[in-house]
Amino acid sequence: MGQTMCATSAMPPPYDAVHSGVQGFLNTFDKGKTPVSKALIFGDPAKIMVQCAPAWPIIDGAAGKKFCDERPDGGSNGCFDWDSGTLYVDFDLKAMSCSNVKTLLHETTHGNEYISGYPNPSPGDAGKPEAERNTAYLDRMWDLIGTIAKAEARLQHPEDEQSLVSYIDQLCALLNALEDFERAEQGLPSVDLPDGLTAHRPHHDDLDKWFGFRVDYYRLMQFYASGKAGDPFETIAVHWAELRGVGRTLSVFLGRYKAHFNAEVERFLAAQGPGMSAQEQAEHRAEKEAELARKLPALAAQELSIAIGKAARYLFPGATLPAPR
């Protein structure tokens, strides 16, 4: 691809306000606080801010909304018009939400493609996989990495053993999704990706040049396995071959068990009749909730042991497990 220009726009956006919005967006990833933000590069503020004084006109507010709404293929929050080389957004650049920032960077990607010599999408091709090869990847990865960062933050400080079970389950499902992108990059079968994204891979070098964006699934897993992220991340990485298929099965299993357990408690209380006071009922419920919390890690480990074998012992070392198979 050709060299990206860094000229000043004929209609530059309010730089300080955009800078604040972009920085707020990047802060949602807890940079440097969670393992994924330490291991991966998914946005260089310096590079991104160069894009906030773009080499093309940008129209926001009412005028931008009017143009977006009148597009033949339907309205949207933003668009880059390849005929005029102009970027339109339907919001005010002086007060952007995080979702607005992602829209701006999405359309800025098309602006960079425009001045870097990418083929001009034919009429009716806007939004199709070939035209959205970079933006579809960028959008999905920012969403996925942001969700992984949140899951990691929760897993670093679980409220209790029950939460630990749920957070491990959630992170495994997210890592499955991240691995799926990597499989698609290698031309291997993938599970959740649409055919268009599998067939039309992004230009990673350009995304790195424009935004400092380069995601590497293997680098994240190596960081986990190194021990630098601590437990249980190291355990998850070391035993990923067994864990990768778990997905959200734990949440489903534990949800059913808790519902059954709580129903038993309510049936017991109902059978006591009026002889048990409201305070005694509340005390009984609290006691049973504590009992449930104590049981869940062992139940989760037992359920995992059925699916993945002895690796479950490393995630829940205090749990009472069946004999090794």
PDB file of C-alpha atoms in Angstrom:
ATOM      1  CA  MET A   1       0.000   0.000   0.000  1.00  0.00           C
ATOM      2  CA  GLY A   2       1.118   3.582  -0.556  1.00  0.00           C
ATOM      3  CA  GLN A   3       2.452   5.962   2.066  1.00  0.00           C
ATOM      4  CA  THR A   4      -0.179   7.570   4.264  1.00  0.00           C
ATOM      5  CA  MET A   5      -0.263  11.358   4.052  1.00  0.00           C
ATOM      6  CA  CYS A   6      -0.412  13.430   7.226  1.00  0.00           C
ATOM      7  CA  ALA A   7      -1.509  16.755   5.800  1.00  0.00           C
ATOM      8  CA  THR A   8      -3.836  19.034   7.731  1.00  0.00           C
ATOM      9  CA  SER A   9      -7.480  18.822   6.776  1.00  0.00           C
ATOM     10  CA  ALA A  10      -9.234  21.673   5.020  1.00  0.00           C
ATOM     11  CA  MET A  11     -11.874  21.324   7.739  1.00  0.00           C
ATOM     12  CA  PRO A  12     -10.044  19.985  10.817  1.00  0.00           C
ATOM     13  CA  PRO A  13     -12.152  18.780  13.728  1.00  0.00           C
ATOM     14  CA  PRO A  14     -11.847  20.379  17.175  1.00  0.00           C
ATOM     15  CA  TYR A  15      -8.542  18.723  18.032  1.00  0.00           C
ATOM     16  CA  ASP A  16      -8.644  19.032  21.835  1.00  0.00           C
ATOM     17  CA  ALA A  17     -12.176  17.642  22.103  1.00  0.00           C
ATOM     18  CA  VAL A  18     -11.383  14.737  19.777  1.00  0.00           C
ATOM     19  CA  HIS A  19      -8.173  14.038  21.687  1.00  0.00           C
ATOM     20  CA  SER A  20     -10.135  13.851  24.932  1.00  0.00           C
ATOM     21  CA  GLY A  21     -12.688  11.502  23.385  1.00  0.00           C
ATOM     22  CA  VAL A  22     -10.027   9.203  21.937  1.00  0.00           C
ATOM     23  CA  GLN A  23      -8.103   9.111  25.197  1.00  0.00           C
ATOM     24  CA  GLY A  24     -11.298   8.247  27.062  1.00  0.00           C
ATOM     25  CA  PHE A  25     -11.907   5.407  24.614  1.00  0.00           C
ATOM     26  CA  LEU A  26      -8.388   4.026  25.076  1.00  0.00           C
ATOM     27  CA  ASN A  27      -8.727   4.306  28.858  1.00  0.00           C
ATOM     28  CA  THR A  28     -11.593   1.808  28.748  1.00  0.00           C
ATOM     29  CA  PHE A  29      -8.988  -0.895  28.047  1.00  0.00           C
ATOM     30  CA  ASP A  30      -7.226  -0.313  31.415  1.00  0.00           C
ATOM     31  CA  LYS A  31      -3.868   0.075  29.680  1.00  0.00           C
ATOM     32  CA  GLY A  32      -1.102  -1.502  31.739  1.00  0.00           C
ATOM     33  CA  LYS A  33      -3.497  -2.808  34.403  1.00  0.00           C
ATOM     34  CA  THR A  34      -4.709  -6.045  32.809  1.00  0.00           C
ATOM     35  CA  PRO A  35      -2.669  -8.778  31.105  1.00  0.00           C
ATOM     36  CA  VAL A  36      -4.054  -8.183  27.616  1.00  0.00           C
ATOM     37  CA  SER A  37      -3.181  -4.484  27.785  1.00  0.00           C
ATOM     38  CA  LYS A  38       0.381  -5.379  28.781  1.00  0.00           C
ATOM     39  CA  ALA A  39       0.831  -8.088  26.166  1.00  0.00           C
ATOM     40  CA  LEU A  40      -0.766  -6.583  23.058  1.00  0.00           C
ATOM     41  CA  ILE A  41      -0.686  -3.395  21.026  1.00  0.00           C
ATOM     42  CA  PHE A  42      -4.185  -2.309  20.146  1.00  0.00           C
ATOM     43  CA  GLY A  43      -3.895   1.433  19.835  1.00  0.00           C
ATOM     44  CA  ASP A  44      -1.016   3.904  19.957  1.00  0.00           C
ATOM     45  CA  PRO A  45      -2.414   7.276  21.137  1.00  0.00           C
ATOM     46  CA  ALA A  46       0.303   9.201  19.275  1.00  0.00           C
ATOM     47  CA  LYS A  47      -0.504   7.506  15.971  1.00  0.00           C
ATOM     48  CA  ILE A  48      -4.234   7.761  16.505  1.00  0.00           C
ATOM     49  CA  MET A  49      -4.023  11.469  17.258  1.00  0.00           C
ATOM     50  CA  VAL A  50      -2.281  12.086  13.929  1.00  0.00           C
ATOM     51  CA  GLN A  51      -5.524  10.828  12.403  1.00  0.00           C
ATOM     52  CA  CYS A  52      -7.490  13.490  14.282  1.00  0.00           C
ATOM     53  CA  ALA A  53      -6.109  16.153  11.926  1.00  0.00           C
ATOM     54  CA  PRO A  54      -6.865  14.134   8.787  1.00  0.00           C
ATOM     55  CA  ALA A  55      -5.880  14.686   5.180  1.00  0.00           C
ATOM     56  CA  TRP A  56      -9.513  15.009   4.110  1.00  0.00           C
ATOM     57  CA  PRO A  57     -12.487  17.233   5.022  1.00  0.00           C
ATOM     58  CA  ILE A  58     -14.709  16.065   7.846  1.00  0.00           C
ATOM     59  CA  ILE A  59     -18.331  17.144   8.301  1.00  0.00           C
ATOM     60  CA  ASP A  60     -20.095  16.546  11.637  1.00  0.00           C
ATOM     61  CA  GLY A  61     -23.327  17.489  13.377  1.00  0.00           C
ATOM     62  CA  ALA A  62     -26.547  18.191  11.480  1.00  0.00           C
ATOM     63  CA  ALA A  63     -24.866  18.425   8.076  1.00  0.00           C
ATOM     64  CA  GLY A  64     -23.071  15.131   8.646  1.00  0.00           C
ATOM     65  CA  LYS A  65     -26.274  13.450   9.804  1.00  0.00           C
ATOM     66  CA  LYS A  66     -28.164  14.697   6.748  1.00  0.00           C
ATOM     67  CA  PHE A  67     -25.595  13.190   4.394  1.00  0.00           C
ATOM     68  CA  CYS A  68     -25.504   9.861   6.278  1.00  0.00           C
ATOM     69  CA  ASP A  69     -29.314   9.598   6.366  1.00  0.00           C
ATOM     70  CA  GLU A  70     -29.631  10.263   2.640  1.00  0.00           C
ATOM     71  CA  ARG A  71     -27.238   7.541   1.534  1.00  0.00           C
ATOM     72  CA  PRO A  72     -28.776   5.085  -0.960  1.00  0.00           C
ATOM     73  CA  ASP A  73     -27.863   2.080   1.195  1.00  0.00           C
ATOM     74  CA  GLY A  74     -29.428   3.532   4.333  1.00  0.00           C
ATOM     75  CA  GLY A  75     -28.466   5.747   7.222  1.00  0.00           C
ATOM     76  CA  SER A  76     -25.519   5.154   9.531  1.00  0.00           C
ATOM     77  CA  ASN A  77     -23.534   6.951  12.219  1.00  0.00           C
ATOM     78  CA  GLY A  78     -20.820   7.832   9.748  1.00  0.00           C
ATOM     79  CA  CYS A  79     -19.461   7.261   6.266  1.00  0.00           C
ATOM     80  CA  PHE A  80     -16.530   8.131   4.058  1.00  0.00           C
ATOM     81  CA  ASP A  81     -17.560   9.390   0.629  1.00  0.00           C
ATOM     82  CA  TRP A  82     -14.984   8.154  -1.892  1.00  0.00           C
ATOM     83  CA  ASP A  83     -16.340  10.400  -4.639  1.00  0.00           C
ATOM     84  CA  SER A  84     -15.596  13.610  -2.773  1.00  0.00           C
ATOM     85  CA  GLY A  85     -12.952  12.326  -0.363  1.00  0.00           C
ATOM     86  CA  THR A  86     -14.995  13.604   2.603  1.00  0.00           C
ATOM     87  CA  LEU A  87     -15.755  11.989   5.963  1.00  0.00           C
ATOM     88  CA  TYR A  88     -19.244  12.494   7.437  1.00  0.00           C
ATOM     89  CA  VAL A  89     -20.425  11.691  10.977  1.00  0.00           C
ATOM     90  CA  ASP A  90     -23.896  12.254  12.435  1.00  0.00           C
ATOM     91  CA  PHE A  91     -22.639  13.472  15.845  1.00  0.00           C
ATOM     92  CA  ASP A  92     -20.847  16.514  17.221  1.00  0.00           C
ATOM     93  CA  LEU A  93     -17.083  16.010  17.373  1.00  0.00           C
ATOM     94  CA  LYS A  94     -16.911  18.267  20.414  1.00  0.00           C
ATOM     95  CA  ALA A  95     -18.810  15.762  22.559  1.00  0.00           C
ATOM     96  CA  MET A  96     -18.054  12.200  21.503  1.00  0.00           C
ATOM     97  CA  SER A  97     -19.020   9.006  23.315  1.00  0.00           C
ATOM     98  CA  CYS A  98     -16.810   5.908  23.138  1.00  0.00           C
ATOM     99  CA  SER A  99     -19.057   4.456  20.436  1.00  0.00           C
ATOM    100  CA  ASN A 100     -18.679   7.717  18.501  1.00  0.00           C
ATOM    101  CA  VAL A 101     -14.888   7.396  18.730  1.00  0.00           C
ATOM    102  CA  LYS A 102     -15.077   3.912  17.219  1.00  0.00           C
ATOM    103  CA  THR A 103     -17.273   5.250  14.410  1.00  0.00           C
ATOM    104  CA  LEU A 104     -14.814   8.067  13.731  1.00  0.00           C
ATOM    105  CA  LEU A 105     -11.850   5.668  13.651  1.00  0.00           C
ATOM    106  CA  HIS A 106     -13.799   3.244  11.450  1.00  0.00           C
ATOM    107  CA  GLU A 107     -14.430   5.951   8.862  1.00  0.00           C
ATOM    108  CA  THR A 108     -10.901   7.311   9.307  1.00  0.00           C
ATOM    109  CA  THR A 109      -9.682   3.874   8.245  1.00  0.00           C
ATOM    110  CA  HIS A 110     -11.559   4.326   4.964  1.00  0.00           C
ATOM    111  CA  GLY A 111     -10.021   7.783   4.633  1.00  0.00           C
ATOM    112  CA  ASN A 112      -6.559   6.278   4.981  1.00  0.00           C
ATOM    113  CA  GLU A 113      -7.443   3.628   2.417  1.00  0.00           C
ATOM    114  CA  TYR A 114      -8.608   6.391   0.075  1.00  0.00           C
ATOM    115  CA  ILE A 115      -5.337   8.344   0.180  1.00  0.00           C
ATOM    116  CA  SER A 116      -3.189   5.198   0.250  1.00  0.00           C
ATOM    117  CA  GLY A 117      -4.309   3.874  -3.109  1.00  0.00           C
ATOM    118  CA  TYR A 118      -6.877   1.255  -2.142  1.00  0.00           C
ATOM    119  CA  PRO A 119      -9.377   0.470  -4.926  1.00  0.00           C
ATOM    120  CA  ASN A 120     -12.419   2.727  -4.886  1.00  0.00           C
ATOM    121  CA  PRO A 121     -15.453   0.601  -3.896  1.00  0.00           C
ATOM    122  CA  SER A 122     -17.874   0.298  -6.787  1.00  0.00           C
ATOM    123  CA  PRO A 123     -21.399   1.681  -6.303  1.00  0.00           C
ATOM    124  CA  GLY A 124     -23.298  -0.696  -4.064  1.00  0.00           C
ATOM    125  CA  ASP A 125     -20.140  -2.346  -2.714  1.00  0.00           C
ATOM    126  CA  ALA A 126     -19.837  -0.140   0.368  1.00  0.00           C
ATOM    127  CA  GLY A 127     -20.283  -2.282   3.448  1.00  0.00           C
ATOM    128  CA  LYS A 128     -19.376  -5.513   1.643  1.00  0.00           C
ATOM    129  CA  PRO A 129     -16.574  -7.752   2.963  1.00  0.00           C
ATOM    130  CA  GLU A 130     -13.921  -6.657   0.450  1.00  0.00           C
ATOM    131  CA  ALA A 131     -14.527  -2.960   1.177  1.00  0.00           C
ATOM    132  CA  GLU A 132     -14.725  -3.559   4.951  1.00  0.00           C
ATOM    133  CA  ARG A 133     -11.775  -5.940   5.312  1.00  0.00           C
ATOM    134  CA  ASN A 134      -9.837  -3.556   7.579  1.00  0.00           C
ATOM    135  CA  THR A 135     -12.741  -1.937   9.380  1.00  0.00           C
ATOM    136  CA  ALA A 136     -14.587  -5.189  10.175  1.00  0.00           C
ATOM    137  CA  TYR A 137     -11.441  -6.572  11.781  1.00  0.00           C
ATOM    138  CA  LEU A 138     -10.711  -3.343  13.655  1.00  0.00           C
ATOM    139  CA  ASP A 139     -14.280  -3.059  14.991  1.00  0.00           C
ATOM    140  CA  ARG A 140     -14.495  -6.674  16.089  1.00  0.00           C
ATOM    141  CA  MET A 141     -11.050  -6.728  17.666  1.00  0.00           C
ATOM    142  CA  TRP A 142     -11.545  -3.521  19.642  1.00  0.00           C
ATOM    143  CA  ASP A 143     -14.802  -4.933  20.975  1.00  0.00           C
ATOM    144  CA  LEU A 144     -13.228  -8.311  21.774  1.00  0.00           C
ATOM    145  CA  ILE A 145     -10.055  -6.928  23.386  1.00  0.00           C
ATOM    146  CA  GLY A 146     -12.130  -4.503  25.451  1.00  0.00           C
ATOM    147  CA  THR A 147     -14.290  -7.359  26.689  1.00  0.00           C
ATOM    148  CA  ILE A 148     -11.219  -9.482  27.471  1.00  0.00           C
ATOM    149  CA  ALA A 149      -9.725  -6.587  29.471  1.00  0.00           C
ATOM    150  CA  LYS A 150     -12.921  -6.346  31.533  1.00  0.00           C
ATOM    151  CA  ALA A 151     -12.977 -10.113  32.099  1.00  0.00           C
ATOM    152  CA  GLU A 152      -9.340 -10.085  33.196  1.00  0.00           C
ATOM    153  CA  ALA A 153      -9.954  -7.224  35.622  1.00  0.00           C
ATOM    154  CA  ARG A 154     -12.820  -9.164  37.206  1.00  0.00           C
ATOM    155  CA  LEU A 155     -10.734 -12.334  37.360  1.00  0.00           C
ATOM    156  CA  GLN A 156      -7.887 -10.502  39.100  1.00  0.00           C
ATOM    157  CA  HIS A 157     -10.230  -9.512  41.940  1.00  0.00           C
ATOM    158  CA  PRO A 158     -13.125 -11.988  42.164  1.00  0.00           C
ATOM    159  CA  GLU A 159     -15.711 -11.161  44.808  1.00  0.00           C
ATOM    160  CA  ASP A 160     -15.855 -14.782  45.959  1.00  0.00           C
ATOM    161  CA  GLU A 161     -15.316 -18.367  44.817  1.00  0.00           C
ATOM    162  CA  GLN A 162     -18.583 -18.360  42.930  1.00  0.00           C
ATOM    163  CA  SER A 163     -17.459 -15.311  40.942  1.00  0.00           C
ATOM    164  CA  LEU A 164     -14.111 -16.959  40.220  1.00  0.00           C
ATOM    165  CA  VAL A 165     -15.891 -19.863  38.551  1.00  0.00           C
ATOM    166  CA  SER A 166     -17.990 -17.540  36.395  1.00  0.00           C
ATOM    167  CA  TYR A 167     -15.058 -15.303  35.387  1.00  0.00           C
ATOM    168  CA  ILE A 168     -12.838 -18.226  34.368  1.00  0.00           C
ATOM    169  CA  ASP A 169     -15.690 -19.487  32.240  1.00  0.00           C
ATOM    170  CA  GLN A 170     -16.185 -16.084  30.585  1.00  0.00           C
ATOM    171  CA  LEU A 171     -12.488 -15.627  29.829  1.00  0.00           C
ATOM    172  CA  CYS A 172     -12.260 -19.078  28.231  1.00  0.00           C
ATOM    173  CA  ALA A 173     -15.127 -18.189  25.898  1.00  0.00           C
ATOM    174  CA  LEU A 174     -13.433 -14.896  24.916  1.00  0.00           C
ATOM    175  CA  LEU A 175     -10.084 -16.566  24.297  1.00  0.00           C
ATOM    176  CA  ASN A 176     -11.872 -19.047  22.051  1.00  0.00           C
ATOM    177  CA  ALA A 177     -13.142 -16.116  19.992  1.00  0.00           C
ATOM    178  CA  LEU A 178      -9.687 -14.528  19.784  1.00  0.00           C
ATOM    179  CA  GLU A 179      -8.138 -17.820  18.725  1.00  0.00           C
ATOM    180  CA  ASP A 180     -10.783 -18.120  16.027  1.00  0.00           C
ATOM    181  CA  PHE A 181      -9.525 -14.922  14.384  1.00  0.00           C
ATOM    182  CA  GLU A 182      -6.006 -16.349  14.367  1.00  0.00           C
ATOM    183  CA  ARG A 183      -7.227 -19.576  12.786  1.00  0.00           C
ATOM    184  CA  ALA A 184      -8.933 -17.567  10.058  1.00  0.00           C
ATOM    185  CA  GLU A 185      -5.677 -15.672   9.439  1.00  0.00           C
ATOM    186  CA  GLN A 186      -3.941 -18.990   8.851  1.00  0.00           C
ATOM    187  CA  GLY A 187      -6.660 -20.234   6.544  1.00  0.00           C
ATOM    188  CA  LEU A 188      -7.825 -22.819   9.093  1.00  0.00           C
ATOM    189  CA  PRO A 189     -11.474 -23.611   9.816  1.00  0.00           C
ATOM    190  CA  SER A 190     -13.048 -21.069  12.156  1.00  0.00           C
ATOM    191  CA  VAL A 191     -16.227 -21.292  14.157  1.00  0.00           C
ATOM    192  CA  ASP A 192     -17.804 -17.897  14.701  1.00  0.00           C
ATOM    193  CA  LEU A 193     -16.455 -15.712  11.905  1.00  0.00           C
ATOM    194  CA  PRO A 194     -18.592 -14.775   8.910  1.00  0.00           C
ATOM    195  CA  ASP A 195     -17.354 -16.095   5.572  1.00  0.00           C
ATOM    196  CA  GLY A 196     -16.623 -12.579   4.324  1.00  0.00           C
ATOM    197  CA  LEU A 197     -14.177 -11.810   7.111  1.00  0.00           C
ATOM    198  CA  THR A 198     -12.538 -15.206   6.704  1.00  0.00           C
ATOM    199  CA  ALA A 199     -12.029 -14.690   2.966  1.00  0.00           C
ATOM    200  CA  HIS A 200     -10.963 -11.026   3.055  1.00  0.00           C
ATOM    201  CA  ARG A 201      -8.202 -10.620   5.592  1.00  0.00           C
ATOM    202  CA  PRO A 202      -7.141  -7.201   6.868  1.00  0.00           C
ATOM    203  CA  HIS A 203      -3.912  -5.424   5.970  1.00  0.00           C
ATOM    204  CA  HIS A 204      -2.219  -5.637   9.356  1.00  0.00           C
ATOM    205  CA  ASP A 205       0.783  -3.496   8.445  1.00  0.00           C
ATOM    206  CA  ASP A 206      -1.484  -0.625   7.450  1.00  0.00           C
ATOM    207  CA  LEU A 207      -3.559  -0.859  10.639  1.00  0.00           C
ATOM    208  CA  ASP A 208      -0.326  -0.781  12.612  1.00  0.00           C
ATOM    209  CA  LYS A 209       0.942   2.225  10.639  1.00  0.00           C
ATOM    210  CA  TRP A 210      -2.284   4.190  11.002  1.00  0.00           C
ATOM    211  CA  PHE A 211      -3.334   3.318  14.548  1.00  0.00           C
ATOM    212  CA  GLY A 212      -0.577   1.299  16.207  1.00  0.00           C
ATOM    213  CA  PHE A 213      -2.992  -1.641  16.125  1.00  0.00           C
ATOM    214  CA  ARG A 214      -1.612  -5.181  15.972  1.00  0.00           C
ATOM    215  CA  VAL A 215      -3.240  -8.037  17.875  1.00  0.00           C
ATOM    216  CA  ASP A 216      -1.452 -11.368  18.302  1.00  0.00           C
ATOM    217  CA  TYR A 217      -3.325 -14.198  19.987  1.00  0.00           C
ATOM    218  CA  TYR A 218      -0.139 -16.227  20.505  1.00  0.00           C
ATOM    219  CA  ARG A 219       1.629 -13.313  22.143  1.00  0.00           C
ATOM    220  CA  LEU A 220      -1.186 -12.989  24.681  1.00  0.00           C
ATOM    221  CA  MET A 221      -1.138 -16.707  25.488  1.00  0.00           C
ATOM    222  CA  GLN A 222       2.662 -16.653  25.838  1.00  0.00           C
ATOM    223  CA  PHE A 223       2.333 -13.740  28.268  1.00  0.00           C
ATOM    224  CA  TYR A 224      -0.217 -15.709  30.282  1.00  0.00           C
ATOM    225  CA  ALA A 225       2.018 -18.808  30.263  1.00  0.00           C
ATOM    226  CA  SER A 226       5.087 -16.833  31.369  1.00  0.00           C
ATOM    227  CA  GLY A 227       3.622 -16.339  34.825  1.00  0.00           C
ATOM    228  CA  LYS A 228       3.840 -12.540  34.535  1.00  0.00           C
ATOM    229  CA  ALA A 229       0.039 -12.291  34.620  1.00  0.00           C
ATOM    230  CA  GLY A 230      -0.223 -14.508  37.710  1.00  0.00           C
ATOM    231  CA  ASP A 231      -2.837 -17.141  38.458  1.00  0.00           C
ATOM    232  CA  PRO A 232      -5.221 -18.282  37.131  1.00  0.00           C
ATOM    233  CA  PHE A 233      -4.018 -16.867  33.773  1.00  0.00           C
ATOM    234  CA  GLU A 234      -0.886 -19.030  33.783  1.00  0.00           C
ATOM    235  CA  THR A 235      -2.949 -22.141  34.472  1.00  0.00           C
ATOM    236  CA  ILE A 236      -5.404 -21.294  31.708  1.00  0.00           C
ATOM    237  CA  ALA A 237      -2.592 -20.864  29.165  1.00  0.00           C
ATOM    238  CA  VAL A 238      -0.651 -23.955  30.204  1.00  0.00           C
ATOM    239  CA  HIS A 239      -3.786 -26.112  29.992  1.00  0.00           C
ATOM    240  CA  TRP A 240      -5.435 -24.325  27.095  1.00  0.00           C
ATOM    241  CA  ALA A 241      -5.473 -27.469  24.931  1.00  0.00           C
ATOM    242  CA  GLU A 242      -7.967 -28.958  27.390  1.00  0.00           C
ATOM    243  CA  LEU A 243      -9.786 -25.745  28.265  1.00  0.00           C
ATOM    244  CA  ARG A 244     -10.395 -24.319  24.784  1.00  0.00           C
ATOM    245  CA  GLY A 245     -13.615 -26.230  24.307  1.00  0.00           C
ATOM    246  CA  VAL A 246     -15.232 -25.248  27.589  1.00  0.00           C
ATOM    247  CA  GLY A 247     -16.888 -22.054  26.332  1.00  0.00           C
ATOM    248  CA  ARG A 248     -19.748 -21.064  28.601  1.00  0.00           C
ATOM    249  CA  THR A 249     -20.781 -24.540  29.652  1.00  0.00           C
ATOM    250  CA  LEU A 250     -19.869 -23.859  33.269  1.00  0.00           C
ATOM    251  CA  SER A 251     -22.213 -20.904  33.527  1.00  0.00           C
ATOM    252  CA  VAL A 252     -25.102 -22.981  32.189  1.00  0.00           C
ATOM    253  CA  PHE A 253     -24.353 -25.888  34.520  1.00  0.00           C
ATOM    254  CA  LEU A 254     -23.912 -23.750  37.622  1.00  0.00           C
ATOM    255  CA  GLY A 255     -27.007 -21.700  36.813  1.00  0.00           C
ATOM    256  CA  ARG A 256     -29.121 -24.837  36.740  1.00  0.00           C
ATOM    257  CA  TYR A 257     -27.561 -26.113  39.961  1.00  0.00           C
ATOM    258  CA  LYS A 258     -28.129 -22.829  41.825  1.00  0.00           C
ATOM    259  CA  ALA A 259     -31.757 -22.717  40.674  1.00  0.00           C
ATOM    260  CA  HIS A 260     -32.280 -26.287  41.919  1.00  0.00           C
ATOM    261  CA  PHE A 261     -30.522 -25.551  45.232  1.00  0.00           C
ATOM    262  CA  ASN A 262     -32.519 -22.381  45.874  1.00  0.00           C
ATOM    263  CA  ALA A 263     -35.786 -24.130  45.019  1.00  0.00           C
ATOM    264  CA  GLU A 264     -34.969 -26.800  47.624  1.00  0.00           C
ATOM    265  CA  VAL A 265     -34.337 -24.083  50.217  1.00  0.00           C
ATOM    266  CA  GLU A 266     -37.683 -22.404  49.482  1.00  0.00           C
ATOM    267  CA  ARG A 267     -39.531 -25.713  49.682  1.00  0.00           C
ATOM    268  CA  PHE A 268     -37.960 -26.391  53.070  1.00  0.00           C
ATOM    269  CA  LEU A 269     -38.970 -22.953  54.367  1.00  0.00           C
ATOM    270  CA  ALA A 270     -42.521 -23.339  53.055  1.00  0.00           C
ATOM    271  CA  ALA A 271     -42.819 -26.672  54.873  1.00  0.00           C
ATOM    272  CA  GLN A 272     -41.978 -25.013  58.211  1.00  0.00           C
ATOM    273  CA  GLY A 273     -45.207 -23.048  58.129  1.00  0.00           C
ATOM    274  CA  PRO A 274     -45.895 -20.044  60.374  1.00  0.00           C
ATOM    275  CA  GLY A 275     -43.768 -21.503  63.166  1.00  0.00           C
ATOM    276  CA  MET A 276     -40.597 -20.014  61.581  1.00  0.00           C
ATOM    277  CA  SER A 277     -40.234 -16.258  61.908  1.00  0.00           C
ATOM    278  CA  ALA A 278     -39.148 -13.968  59.088  1.00  0.00           C
ATOM    279  CA  GLN A 279     -35.814 -13.436  60.827  1.00  0.00           C
ATOM    280  CA  GLU A 280     -35.242 -17.185  61.137  1.00  0.00           C
ATOM    281  CA  GLN A 281     -36.084 -17.632  57.453  1.00  0.00           C
ATOM    282  CA  ALA A 282     -33.599 -14.893  56.499  1.00  0.00           C
ATOM    283  CA  GLU A 283     -30.901 -16.498  58.663  1.00  0.00           C
ATOM    284  CA  HIS A 284     -31.570 -19.890  57.071  1.00  0.00           C
ATOM    285  CA  ARG A 285     -31.320 -18.431  53.561  1.00  0.00           C
ATOM    286  CA  ALA A 286     -28.031 -16.684  54.442  1.00  0.00           C
ATOM    287  CA  GLU A 287     -26.629 -19.933  55.841  1.00  0.00           C
ATOM    288  CA  LYS A 288     -27.637 -21.832  52.693  1.00  0.00           C
ATOM    289  CA  GLU A 289     -26.179 -19.156  50.421  1.00  0.00           C
ATOM    290  CA  ALA A 290     -22.844 -19.529  52.221  1.00  0.00           C
ATOM    291  CA  GLU A 291     -23.098 -23.306  51.849  1.00  0.00           C
ATOM    292  CA  LEU A 292     -23.774 -22.915  48.111  1.00  0.00           C
ATOM    293  CA  ALA A 293     -20.765 -20.621  47.712  1.00  0.00           C
ATOM    294  CA  ARG A 294     -18.564 -23.237  49.395  1.00  0.00           C
ATOM    295  CA  LYS A 295     -19.844 -26.005  47.139  1.00  0.00           C
ATOM    296  CA  LEU A 296     -19.630 -24.248  43.784  1.00  0.00           C
ATOM    297  CA  PRO A 297     -15.845 -24.413  43.214  1.00  0.00           C
ATOM    298  CA  ALA A 298     -15.854 -28.175  43.803  1.00  0.00           C
ATOM    299  CA  LEU A 299     -18.903 -28.580  41.570  1.00  0.00           C
ATOM    300  CA  ALA A 300     -17.260 -26.512  38.863  1.00  0.00           C
ATOM    301  CA  ALA A 301     -14.054 -28.525  39.142  1.00  0.00           C
ATOM    302  CA  GLN A 302     -15.996 -31.769  38.944  1.00  0.00           C
ATOM    303  CA  GLU A 303     -17.913 -30.560  35.903  1.00  0.00           C
ATOM    304  CA  LEU A 304     -14.681 -29.413  34.256  1.00  0.00           C
ATOM    305  CA  SER A 305     -13.000 -32.696  35.073  1.00  0.00           C
ATOM    306  CA  ILE A 306     -15.641 -34.450  32.982  1.00  0.00           C
ATOM    307  CA  ALA A 307     -14.892 -32.183  30.016  1.00  0.00           C
ATOM    308  CA  ILE A 308     -11.147 -31.557  30.295  1.00  0.00           C
ATOM    309  CA  GLY A 309      -9.730 -34.062  32.769  1.00  0.00           C
ATOM    310  CA  LYS A 310      -7.176 -33.361  35.460  1.00  0.00           C
ATOM    311  CA  ALA A 311      -6.445 -29.771  34.305  1.00  0.00           C
ATOM    312  CA  ALA A 312      -9.493 -28.779  36.343  1.00  0.00           C
ATOM    313  CA  ARG A 313      -7.456 -29.460  39.474  1.00  0.00           C
ATOM    314  CA  TYR A 314      -5.092 -26.612  38.646  1.00  0.00           C
ATOM    315  CA  LEU A 315      -7.897 -24.071  38.384  1.00  0.00           C
ATOM    316  CA  PHE A 316      -9.576 -25.135  41.612  1.00  0.00           C
ATOM    317  CA  PRO A 317      -6.813 -26.697  43.745  1.00  0.00           C
ATOM    318  CA  GLY A 318      -8.917 -26.676  46.921  1.00  0.00           C
ATOM    319  CA  ALA A 319     -11.832 -28.546  45.413  1.00  0.00           C
ATOM    320  CA  THR A 320     -12.658 -32.169  46.166  1.00  0.00           C
ATOM    321  CA  LEU A 321     -12.487 -33.978  42.837  1.00  0.00           C
ATOM    322  CA  PRO A 322     -13.207 -37.452  41.561  1.00  0.00           C
ATOM    323  CA  ALA A 323     -10.269 -39.816  41.186  1.00  0.00           C
ATOM    324  CA  PRO A 324      -8.114 -39.084  38.069  1.00  0.00           C
ATOM    325  CA  ARG A 325      -9.355 -40.828  34.951  1.00  0.00           C
TER     326      ARG A 325
END
